[in-house]
PDB file of C-alpha atoms in Angstrom:
ATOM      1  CA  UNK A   1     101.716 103.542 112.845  1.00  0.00           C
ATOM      2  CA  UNK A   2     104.299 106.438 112.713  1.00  0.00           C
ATOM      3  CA  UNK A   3     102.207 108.134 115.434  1.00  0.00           C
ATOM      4  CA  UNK A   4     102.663 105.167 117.885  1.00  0.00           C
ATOM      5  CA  UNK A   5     106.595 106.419 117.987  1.00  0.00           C
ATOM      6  CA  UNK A   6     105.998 109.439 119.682  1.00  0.00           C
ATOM      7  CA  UNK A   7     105.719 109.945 123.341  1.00  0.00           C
ATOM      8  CA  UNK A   8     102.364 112.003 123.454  1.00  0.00           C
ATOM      9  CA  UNK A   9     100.643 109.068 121.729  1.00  0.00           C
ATOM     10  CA  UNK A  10     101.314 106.697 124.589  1.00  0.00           C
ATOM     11  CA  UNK A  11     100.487 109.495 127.002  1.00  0.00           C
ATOM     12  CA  UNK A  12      96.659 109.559 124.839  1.00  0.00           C
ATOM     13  CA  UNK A  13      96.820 105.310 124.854  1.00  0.00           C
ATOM     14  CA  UNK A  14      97.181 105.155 129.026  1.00  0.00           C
ATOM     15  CA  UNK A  15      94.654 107.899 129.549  1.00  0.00           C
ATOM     16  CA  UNK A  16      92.366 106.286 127.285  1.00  0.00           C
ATOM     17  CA  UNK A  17      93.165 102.869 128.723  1.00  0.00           C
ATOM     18  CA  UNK A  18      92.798 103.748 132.340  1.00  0.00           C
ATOM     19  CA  UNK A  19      89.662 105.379 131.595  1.00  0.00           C
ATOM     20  CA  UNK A  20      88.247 102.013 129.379  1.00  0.00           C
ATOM     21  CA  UNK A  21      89.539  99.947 132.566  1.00  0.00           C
ATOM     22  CA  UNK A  22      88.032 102.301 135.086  1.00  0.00           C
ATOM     23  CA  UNK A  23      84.394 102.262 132.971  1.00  0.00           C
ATOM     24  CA  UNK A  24      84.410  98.318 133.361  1.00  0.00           C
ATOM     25  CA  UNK A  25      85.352  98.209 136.917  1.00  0.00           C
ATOM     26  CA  UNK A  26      82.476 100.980 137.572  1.00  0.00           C
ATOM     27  CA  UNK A  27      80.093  98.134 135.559  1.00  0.00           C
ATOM     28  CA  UNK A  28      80.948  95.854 137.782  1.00  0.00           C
ATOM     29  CA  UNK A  29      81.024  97.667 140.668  1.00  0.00           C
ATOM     30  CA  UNK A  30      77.423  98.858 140.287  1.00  0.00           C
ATOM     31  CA  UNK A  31      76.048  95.312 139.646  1.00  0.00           C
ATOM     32  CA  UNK A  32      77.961  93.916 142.661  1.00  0.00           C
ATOM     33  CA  UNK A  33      76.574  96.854 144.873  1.00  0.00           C
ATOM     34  CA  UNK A  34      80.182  98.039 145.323  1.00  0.00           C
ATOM     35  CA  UNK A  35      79.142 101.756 143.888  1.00  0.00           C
ATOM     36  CA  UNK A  36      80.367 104.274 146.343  1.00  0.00           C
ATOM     37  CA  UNK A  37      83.661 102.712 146.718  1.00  0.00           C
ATOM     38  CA  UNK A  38      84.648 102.821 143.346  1.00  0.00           C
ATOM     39  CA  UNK A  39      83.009 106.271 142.831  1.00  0.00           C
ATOM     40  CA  UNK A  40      86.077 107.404 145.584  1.00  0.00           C
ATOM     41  CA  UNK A  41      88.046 105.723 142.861  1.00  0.00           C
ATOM     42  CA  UNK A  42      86.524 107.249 139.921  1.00  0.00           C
ATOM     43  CA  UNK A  43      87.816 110.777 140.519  1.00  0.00           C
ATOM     44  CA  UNK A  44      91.064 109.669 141.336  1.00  0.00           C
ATOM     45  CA  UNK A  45      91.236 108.357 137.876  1.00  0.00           C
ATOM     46  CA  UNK A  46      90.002 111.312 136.347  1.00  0.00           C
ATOM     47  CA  UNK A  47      92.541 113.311 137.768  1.00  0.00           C
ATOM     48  CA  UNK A  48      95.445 111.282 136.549  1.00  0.00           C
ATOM     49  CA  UNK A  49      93.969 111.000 133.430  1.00  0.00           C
ATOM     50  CA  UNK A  50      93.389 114.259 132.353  1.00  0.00           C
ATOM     51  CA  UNK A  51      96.706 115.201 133.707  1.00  0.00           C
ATOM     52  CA  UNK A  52      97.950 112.725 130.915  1.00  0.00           C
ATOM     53  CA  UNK A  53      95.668 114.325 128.534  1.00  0.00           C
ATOM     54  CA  UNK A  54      97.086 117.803 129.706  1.00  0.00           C
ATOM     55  CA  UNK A  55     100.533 116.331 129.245  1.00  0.00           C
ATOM     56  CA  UNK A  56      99.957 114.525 126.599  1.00  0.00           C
ATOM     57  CA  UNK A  57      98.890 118.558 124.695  1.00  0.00           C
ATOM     58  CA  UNK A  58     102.208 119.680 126.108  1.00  0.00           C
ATOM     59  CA  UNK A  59     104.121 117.118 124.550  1.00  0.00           C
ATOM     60  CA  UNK A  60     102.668 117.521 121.019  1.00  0.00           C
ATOM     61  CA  UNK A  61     103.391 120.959 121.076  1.00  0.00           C
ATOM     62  CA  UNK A  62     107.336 120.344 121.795  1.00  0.00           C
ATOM     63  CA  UNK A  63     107.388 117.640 118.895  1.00  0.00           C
ATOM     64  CA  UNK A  64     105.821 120.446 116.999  1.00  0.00           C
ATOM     65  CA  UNK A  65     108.504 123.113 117.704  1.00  0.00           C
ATOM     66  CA  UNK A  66     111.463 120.532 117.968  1.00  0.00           C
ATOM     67  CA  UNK A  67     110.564 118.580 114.681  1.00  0.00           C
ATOM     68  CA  UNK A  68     114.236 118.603 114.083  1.00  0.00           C
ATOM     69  CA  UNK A  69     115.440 116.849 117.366  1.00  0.00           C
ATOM     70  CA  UNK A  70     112.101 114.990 118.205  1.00  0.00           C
ATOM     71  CA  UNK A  71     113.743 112.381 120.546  1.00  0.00           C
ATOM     72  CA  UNK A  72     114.243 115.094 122.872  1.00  0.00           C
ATOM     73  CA  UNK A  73     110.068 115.517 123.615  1.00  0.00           C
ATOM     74  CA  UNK A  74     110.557 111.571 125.343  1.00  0.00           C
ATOM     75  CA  UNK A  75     112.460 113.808 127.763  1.00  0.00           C
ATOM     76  CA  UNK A  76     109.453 115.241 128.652  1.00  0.00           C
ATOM     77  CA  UNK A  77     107.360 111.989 128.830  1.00  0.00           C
ATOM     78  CA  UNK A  78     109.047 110.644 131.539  1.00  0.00           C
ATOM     79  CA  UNK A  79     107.807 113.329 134.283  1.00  0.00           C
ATOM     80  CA  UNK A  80     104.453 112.695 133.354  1.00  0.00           C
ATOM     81  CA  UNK A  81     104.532 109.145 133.030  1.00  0.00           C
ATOM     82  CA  UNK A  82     106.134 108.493 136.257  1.00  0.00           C
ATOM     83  CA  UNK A  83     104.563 111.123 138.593  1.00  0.00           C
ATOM     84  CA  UNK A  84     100.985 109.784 136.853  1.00  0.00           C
ATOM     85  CA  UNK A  85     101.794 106.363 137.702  1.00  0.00           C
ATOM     86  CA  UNK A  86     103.086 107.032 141.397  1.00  0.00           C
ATOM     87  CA  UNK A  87      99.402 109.036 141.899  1.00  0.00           C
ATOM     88  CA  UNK A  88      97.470 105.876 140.670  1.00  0.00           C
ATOM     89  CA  UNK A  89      99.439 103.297 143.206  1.00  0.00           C
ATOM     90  CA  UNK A  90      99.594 106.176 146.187  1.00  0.00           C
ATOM     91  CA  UNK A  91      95.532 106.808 145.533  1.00  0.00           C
ATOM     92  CA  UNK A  92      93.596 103.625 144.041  1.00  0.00           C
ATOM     93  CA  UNK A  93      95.654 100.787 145.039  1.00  0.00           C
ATOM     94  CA  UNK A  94      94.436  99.086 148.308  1.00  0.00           C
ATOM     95  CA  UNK A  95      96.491  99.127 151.980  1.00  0.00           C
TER      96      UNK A  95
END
């Protein structure tokens, strides 16, 4: 549970979760006949979510070296988490 309180955690929970929520809307896609679209999709996801996993690695290497002052590494969540969620509304959400 102690994990859960640091930033690169949640980084690892919405990559993991965007990639569970991109799996079942492939599933569905592919039994609906809706495959190429969401395969456009697909990569888009990847993207974002391995630069959360990328961030994610940075960020648990500052709570490494600042184990004194750890609430300074959220500092660095907040770029990732915001630029990763502006790519996934600018690239997968309709127009």
């Amino acid at each position: 549970m102690k994990l859960m309180g640091l930033p690169s955690s949640w980084l690892e929970l919405g990559a993991l979760g965007l990639l569970a929520a991109e799996g079942m809307a492939l599933t569905t896609a592919v039994l609906r006949g809706r495959l190429v679209r969401e395969l456009e999709v697909l990569w888009k996801v990847f993207l974002i979510s391995t630069y959360l996993l990328l961030g994610s690695a940075f960020l648990e290497v500052a709570e490494e070296a600042l184990r004194s002052a750890a609430a300074l590494s959220w500092v660095g969540f907040v770029p990732f988490a915001l630029t990763a969620a502006l790519a996934y509304k600018w690239w997968t959400v309709e127009k």
